[in-house]
């Protein structure tokens, strides 16, 4: 059984309710068919029921009627949700009238379902920007207690099992924080280790990546990674975290023996923490395209409840896998 197959099997046991706010979109509906037929999660599809039924018939989908359909125009709990919104953001000028208008957006409606306890997580982004997915979550779900940095991770599975843990990696941050401070980078390292263990079952070996290994180059960006490594080690002494490490020193034992002898992480890293969003986003896409790796994400880390983003270029299988991951995140909460 592959890792992604195992994630789906584990999600079935969780029995979580996941919102898909883009309920009228073709890939989302086809993914919902798989999710419902396999029992990966309970689904709430947001959209016009007639439109959803018509498209399900057009695409030959027979299980969509197992989902709960929520029409943003007529949803019965909108007034209750508007009260929550007005109370939480009254200092920002939110009123009941403004809230009711905002709830016509499926992304806000899905977010408030989670806030009100009517759903456990949400997956969106097939037809909207990351900002449209994240903004409502940051406003109403907010970050988990003790967490100040939200980041985006990818589970990356490469064909060569000599790398990572049997080919399995977690890459972060690839989606959210553009130029993290040393403290933010440390936060990302610690939460990424927890995500890796939670979702994949690997024993996290966290490499703080740089263009330098153990002082081989001098630059302020290297200094940031060195400081982040110290902060992360102090915050989570039980974790194996090391840096600064170049990518080859992090992943290849022969290189590690030369550049970072004695490191518990070098040569064995399976959680790669990139120094900035530029490097992380470019890095995962290069591995995905050139190495033919599976890359599932971005998995948003640090939220009080799981809300995950999709690429607008996503495939049906990407949505299925992300719903399974979201269900596991919800179970862990």
Short mmCIF file of C-alpha atoms in Angstrom, two decimals:
data_model
loop_
_atom_site.label_atom_id
_atom_site.label_comp_id
_atom_site.label_asym_id
_atom_site.label_seq_id
_atom_site.Cartn_x
_atom_site.Cartn_y
_atom_site.Cartn_z
CA UNK A 1 0.00 0.00 0.00
CA UNK A 2 1.38 3.40 -0.99
CA UNK A 3 1.53 6.32 1.43
CA UNK A 4 -1.38 8.10 -0.24
CA UNK A 5 -3.46 4.91 -0.15
CA UNK A 6 -2.68 4.59 3.56
CA UNK A 7 -3.70 8.22 4.16
CA UNK A 8 -7.05 7.52 2.49
CA UNK A 9 -7.57 4.39 4.58
CA UNK A 10 -6.81 6.29 7.78
CA UNK A 11 -9.18 9.08 6.75
CA UNK A 12 -12.04 6.56 6.40
CA UNK A 13 -11.65 5.68 10.07
CA UNK A 14 -11.81 9.35 11.11
CA UNK A 15 -15.35 9.93 9.76
CA UNK A 16 -14.91 13.70 9.47
CA UNK A 17 -17.17 16.28 7.80
CA UNK A 18 -15.30 18.23 5.13
CA UNK A 19 -16.67 21.27 3.28
CA UNK A 20 -16.06 21.73 -0.44
CA UNK A 21 -17.19 25.30 -1.16
CA UNK A 22 -16.61 24.93 -4.92
CA UNK A 23 -19.43 22.40 -5.10
CA UNK A 24 -20.49 23.20 -8.66
CA UNK A 25 -16.98 22.86 -10.16
CA UNK A 26 -16.35 19.80 -12.38
CA UNK A 27 -13.15 18.47 -10.76
CA UNK A 28 -14.60 19.01 -7.30
CA UNK A 29 -17.74 17.05 -8.15
CA UNK A 30 -15.76 14.20 -9.67
CA UNK A 31 -13.52 14.13 -6.59
CA UNK A 32 -16.62 14.13 -4.38
CA UNK A 33 -17.87 11.06 -6.24
CA UNK A 34 -14.70 9.16 -5.34
CA UNK A 35 -14.66 10.42 -1.75
CA UNK A 36 -18.28 9.43 -1.17
CA UNK A 37 -18.08 6.09 -2.94
CA UNK A 38 -14.96 5.10 -0.96
CA UNK A 39 -16.20 6.58 2.33
CA UNK A 40 -13.11 8.76 2.79
CA UNK A 41 -15.10 11.55 4.45
CA UNK A 42 -18.56 12.98 4.88
CA UNK A 43 -18.98 15.91 2.48
CA UNK A 44 -20.79 19.23 2.50
CA UNK A 45 -20.98 20.68 -1.02
CA UNK A 46 -21.77 24.39 -1.26
CA UNK A 47 -23.73 25.45 -4.33
CA UNK A 48 -27.11 25.50 -6.00
CA UNK A 49 -28.70 22.05 -5.51
CA UNK A 50 -30.29 22.07 -8.96
CA UNK A 51 -27.00 22.95 -10.63
CA UNK A 52 -25.14 20.27 -8.69
CA UNK A 53 -27.77 17.64 -9.55
CA UNK A 54 -27.70 18.61 -13.22
CA UNK A 55 -23.90 18.46 -13.41
CA UNK A 56 -23.78 15.17 -11.51
CA UNK A 57 -26.14 13.69 -14.10
CA UNK A 58 -24.10 15.16 -16.95
CA UNK A 59 -20.85 13.68 -15.58
CA UNK A 60 -22.43 10.32 -14.74
CA UNK A 61 -21.93 10.64 -10.97
CA UNK A 62 -24.19 8.41 -8.89
CA UNK A 63 -23.06 9.10 -5.30
CA UNK A 64 -23.38 12.90 -5.04
CA UNK A 65 -26.75 12.50 -3.31
CA UNK A 66 -24.82 11.14 -0.30
CA UNK A 67 -23.40 14.63 0.28
CA UNK A 68 -25.07 17.41 2.21
CA UNK A 69 -25.81 20.28 -0.20
CA UNK A 70 -25.76 23.81 1.21
CA UNK A 71 -27.21 26.62 -0.88
CA UNK A 72 -25.61 29.93 0.19
CA UNK A 73 -28.79 31.79 -0.79
CA UNK A 74 -31.09 29.81 1.49
CA UNK A 75 -28.86 28.18 4.10
CA UNK A 76 -30.88 27.95 7.33
CA UNK A 77 -28.05 28.89 9.72
CA UNK A 78 -26.94 32.08 8.00
CA UNK A 79 -28.45 34.29 10.71
CA UNK A 80 -26.65 32.31 13.44
CA UNK A 81 -23.38 32.55 11.52
CA UNK A 82 -23.87 36.28 10.95
CA UNK A 83 -24.19 36.76 14.72
CA UNK A 84 -20.85 34.99 15.22
CA UNK A 85 -19.18 37.13 12.55
CA UNK A 86 -20.56 40.40 13.87
CA UNK A 87 -19.43 39.59 17.41
CA UNK A 88 -15.94 38.45 16.41
CA UNK A 89 -15.21 41.41 14.13
CA UNK A 90 -17.27 44.23 15.58
CA UNK A 91 -14.06 46.18 16.19
CA UNK A 92 -13.48 45.99 12.41
CA UNK A 93 -16.93 47.41 11.70
CA UNK A 94 -18.66 44.12 10.94
CA UNK A 95 -22.45 44.28 11.21
CA UNK A 96 -25.16 41.65 10.84
CA UNK A 97 -26.06 43.10 7.44
CA UNK A 98 -22.47 42.99 6.20
CA UNK A 99 -22.05 39.48 7.55
CA UNK A 100 -25.14 38.19 5.77
CA UNK A 101 -23.82 39.65 2.54
CA UNK A 102 -20.39 38.10 3.10
CA UNK A 103 -21.97 34.71 3.74
CA UNK A 104 -23.13 34.63 0.13
CA UNK A 105 -19.48 33.76 -0.60
CA UNK A 106 -19.08 29.97 -0.37
CA UNK A 107 -15.63 30.44 1.17
CA UNK A 108 -16.98 32.46 4.09
CA UNK A 109 -19.97 30.15 4.47
CA UNK A 110 -17.69 27.09 4.60
CA UNK A 111 -15.40 28.78 7.11
CA UNK A 112 -18.30 29.64 9.42
CA UNK A 113 -19.56 26.06 9.24
CA UNK A 114 -16.25 25.04 10.81
CA UNK A 115 -16.33 27.87 13.35
CA UNK A 116 -19.86 26.91 14.41
CA UNK A 117 -18.94 23.22 14.75
CA UNK A 118 -21.03 22.08 11.79
CA UNK A 119 -17.98 20.87 9.83
CA UNK A 120 -14.46 19.69 10.70
CA UNK A 121 -12.41 21.10 7.82
CA UNK A 122 -12.47 22.68 4.37
CA UNK A 123 -10.69 22.22 1.05
CA UNK A 124 -10.86 24.95 -1.61
CA UNK A 125 -8.81 26.70 -4.26
CA UNK A 126 -9.59 24.86 -7.51
CA UNK A 127 -11.09 28.08 -8.89
CA UNK A 128 -9.92 30.76 -6.46
CA UNK A 129 -6.68 32.26 -5.20
CA UNK A 130 -4.90 31.18 -2.03
CA UNK A 131 -5.87 34.51 -0.48
CA UNK A 132 -9.58 33.79 -1.03
CA UNK A 133 -9.18 30.49 0.82
CA UNK A 134 -6.99 31.69 3.66
CA UNK A 135 -8.46 35.13 4.42
CA UNK A 136 -11.79 33.91 5.90
CA UNK A 137 -9.95 31.24 7.91
CA UNK A 138 -7.53 33.76 9.40
CA UNK A 139 -10.41 36.07 10.28
CA UNK A 140 -12.70 33.53 11.94
CA UNK A 141 -10.95 30.22 12.63
CA UNK A 142 -7.63 31.86 13.48
CA UNK A 143 -4.39 30.14 14.41
CA UNK A 144 -4.05 27.31 16.92
CA UNK A 145 -3.17 28.23 20.53
CA UNK A 146 0.51 29.09 20.84
CA UNK A 147 0.97 29.33 17.07
CA UNK A 148 1.73 32.64 15.39
CA UNK A 149 2.99 31.50 11.97
CA UNK A 150 0.82 29.91 9.30
CA UNK A 151 2.72 27.97 6.64
CA UNK A 152 2.09 25.69 3.70
CA UNK A 153 3.65 22.22 3.45
CA UNK A 154 3.70 19.57 0.75
CA UNK A 155 3.92 15.83 1.21
CA UNK A 156 6.36 14.83 -1.53
CA UNK A 157 6.87 11.21 -2.53
CA UNK A 158 9.80 10.49 -4.87
CA UNK A 159 10.40 7.25 -6.75
CA UNK A 160 13.92 6.72 -5.37
CA UNK A 161 13.43 5.28 -1.89
CA UNK A 162 17.07 6.00 -0.99
CA UNK A 163 16.04 9.57 -0.25
CA UNK A 164 13.97 10.80 2.69
CA UNK A 165 12.23 8.01 4.57
CA UNK A 166 11.56 5.44 1.84
CA UNK A 167 11.09 8.28 -0.63
CA UNK A 168 8.77 10.33 1.60
CA UNK A 169 9.43 14.00 2.40
CA UNK A 170 7.63 17.00 3.79
CA UNK A 171 8.61 20.36 2.22
CA UNK A 172 7.82 23.73 3.91
CA UNK A 173 7.09 26.60 3.56
CA UNK A 174 6.02 26.44 -0.07
CA UNK A 175 2.87 28.55 -0.03
CA UNK A 176 2.38 31.26 2.60
CA UNK A 177 5.20 33.19 4.31
CA UNK A 178 7.30 34.97 1.69
CA UNK A 179 10.35 35.99 3.70
CA UNK A 180 10.15 34.41 7.17
CA UNK A 181 12.10 35.79 10.09
CA UNK A 182 14.36 33.47 12.07
CA UNK A 183 11.56 32.98 14.62
CA UNK A 184 9.00 32.23 11.92
CA UNK A 185 11.40 29.79 10.27
CA UNK A 186 11.86 28.03 13.62
CA UNK A 187 8.07 27.85 14.08
CA UNK A 188 7.72 26.37 10.59
CA UNK A 189 10.37 23.74 11.37
CA UNK A 190 8.69 22.57 14.57
CA UNK A 191 5.15 22.42 13.17
CA UNK A 192 6.37 20.74 9.97
CA UNK A 193 7.91 17.93 12.00
CA UNK A 194 4.57 17.42 13.73
CA UNK A 195 2.70 17.46 10.41
CA UNK A 196 5.10 14.91 8.93
CA UNK A 197 4.65 12.52 11.84
CA UNK A 198 0.89 13.02 11.97
CA UNK A 199 0.17 12.51 8.28
CA UNK A 200 2.88 10.13 7.11
CA UNK A 201 4.04 8.34 10.24
CA UNK A 202 7.70 9.10 9.50
CA UNK A 203 10.25 9.84 12.20
CA UNK A 204 10.99 13.49 11.35
CA UNK A 205 14.56 14.50 10.58
CA UNK A 206 14.37 18.24 9.97
CA UNK A 207 16.94 19.99 7.78
CA UNK A 208 17.11 23.79 7.82
CA UNK A 209 18.20 24.39 4.23
CA UNK A 210 20.62 27.01 2.97
CA UNK A 211 23.26 27.53 0.28
CA UNK A 212 25.77 26.98 3.09
CA UNK A 213 26.61 23.97 5.26
CA UNK A 214 27.99 24.56 8.74
CA UNK A 215 29.65 27.88 7.98
CA UNK A 216 30.86 27.16 4.43
CA UNK A 217 29.50 30.55 3.31
CA UNK A 218 28.92 33.87 5.05
CA UNK A 219 25.79 35.93 4.42
CA UNK A 220 22.94 37.45 6.38
CA UNK A 221 20.52 34.89 4.90
CA UNK A 222 22.77 32.12 6.25
CA UNK A 223 22.81 33.84 9.65
CA UNK A 224 18.99 33.75 9.65
CA UNK A 225 18.95 29.98 9.10
CA UNK A 226 21.59 29.44 11.79
CA UNK A 227 19.54 31.48 14.27
CA UNK A 228 16.32 29.71 13.25
CA UNK A 229 17.98 26.34 13.85
CA UNK A 230 18.97 27.34 17.40
CA UNK A 231 15.47 28.63 18.14
CA UNK A 232 13.81 25.48 16.79
CA UNK A 233 16.15 23.20 18.75
CA UNK A 234 15.42 25.14 21.93
CA UNK A 235 11.67 25.08 21.33
CA UNK A 236 11.54 21.34 20.59
CA UNK A 237 14.63 19.61 22.01
CA UNK A 238 12.95 16.23 21.50
CA UNK A 239 13.09 16.67 17.71
CA UNK A 240 16.06 16.02 15.41
CA UNK A 241 16.62 19.43 13.79
CA UNK A 242 19.88 20.56 12.23
CA UNK A 243 21.20 23.33 10.03
CA UNK A 244 22.36 25.16 8.19
CA UNK A 245 22.56 22.44 5.52
CA UNK A 246 22.80 22.45 1.75
CA UNK A 247 20.28 20.17 0.07
CA UNK A 248 22.84 17.52 -0.88
CA UNK A 249 24.26 17.45 2.64
CA UNK A 250 20.74 17.08 3.98
CA UNK A 251 19.78 14.15 1.74
CA UNK A 252 22.94 12.27 0.66
CA UNK A 253 24.88 10.39 3.35
CA UNK A 254 28.24 10.48 1.52
CA UNK A 255 28.01 14.26 1.19
CA UNK A 256 26.82 14.57 4.78
CA UNK A 257 29.84 12.60 6.03
CA UNK A 258 32.11 15.17 4.38
CA UNK A 259 30.21 18.37 5.14
CA UNK A 260 28.39 17.67 8.42
CA UNK A 261 29.96 14.66 10.16
CA UNK A 262 28.17 13.54 13.29
CA UNK A 263 24.85 15.19 12.43
CA UNK A 264 21.70 13.23 13.34
CA UNK A 265 19.90 14.82 10.38
CA UNK A 266 22.42 15.30 7.57
CA UNK A 267 22.13 12.55 4.97
CA UNK A 268 18.84 11.36 6.46
CA UNK A 269 16.58 14.43 6.24
CA UNK A 270 12.93 13.86 5.41
CA UNK A 271 11.55 17.29 6.42
CA UNK A 272 13.06 20.08 4.35
CA UNK A 273 12.55 23.62 5.64
CA UNK A 274 13.35 26.18 2.96
CA UNK A 275 14.80 29.59 3.90
CA UNK A 276 12.14 31.53 1.96
CA UNK A 277 8.97 31.01 -0.04
CA UNK A 278 10.81 31.53 -3.32
CA UNK A 279 13.08 28.56 -2.69
CA UNK A 280 10.31 26.35 -1.31
CA UNK A 281 7.84 26.96 -4.12
CA UNK A 282 10.45 26.53 -6.84
CA UNK A 283 11.94 23.51 -5.12
CA UNK A 284 8.79 21.43 -4.81
CA UNK A 285 7.70 22.19 -8.37
CA UNK A 286 11.08 21.18 -9.77
CA UNK A 287 10.98 17.88 -7.88
CA UNK A 288 7.38 17.28 -8.90
CA UNK A 289 7.94 17.94 -12.60
CA UNK A 290 11.50 16.76 -13.22
CA UNK A 291 11.53 13.76 -10.87
CA UNK A 292 7.90 12.76 -11.44
CA UNK A 293 7.20 12.99 -7.72
CA UNK A 294 3.77 13.04 -6.12
CA UNK A 295 3.33 16.39 -4.37
CA UNK A 296 0.20 16.83 -2.27
CA UNK A 297 -0.54 20.25 -0.88
CA UNK A 298 -0.28 22.95 0.16
CA UNK A 299 -1.29 21.67 3.57
CA UNK A 300 -1.89 24.72 5.76
CA UNK A 301 -0.16 24.38 9.11
CA UNK A 302 -0.93 26.33 12.26
CA UNK A 303 -4.69 26.85 11.92
CA UNK A 304 -7.04 26.09 14.81
CA UNK A 305 -8.98 23.84 12.41
CA UNK A 306 -7.84 22.51 9.03
CA UNK A 307 -8.47 24.65 5.97
CA UNK A 308 -6.47 23.57 2.96
CA UNK A 309 -5.74 25.21 -0.34
CA UNK A 310 -5.59 23.70 -3.83
CA UNK A 311 -3.72 24.77 -6.90
CA UNK A 312 -5.97 26.05 -9.67
CA UNK A 313 -4.15 23.52 -11.85
CA UNK A 314 -5.11 20.64 -9.57
CA UNK A 315 -6.38 17.28 -10.73
CA UNK A 316 -9.31 15.28 -9.36
CA UNK A 317 -6.93 12.97 -7.48
CA UNK A 318 -5.30 16.01 -5.83
CA UNK A 319 -8.64 17.02 -4.37
CA UNK A 320 -9.36 13.50 -3.13
CA UNK A 321 -5.97 13.29 -1.44
CA UNK A 322 -6.31 16.73 0.11
CA UNK A 323 -9.71 15.88 1.57
CA UNK A 324 -8.18 12.75 3.12
CA UNK A 325 -5.33 14.78 4.60
CA UNK A 326 -7.76 17.39 5.92
CA UNK A 327 -9.79 14.65 7.60
CA UNK A 328 -6.65 13.34 9.32
CA UNK A 329 -5.71 16.84 10.47
CA UNK A 330 -9.20 17.26 11.91
CA UNK A 331 -8.92 13.90 13.70
CA UNK A 332 -5.63 14.97 15.26
CA UNK A 333 -7.22 18.15 16.62
#
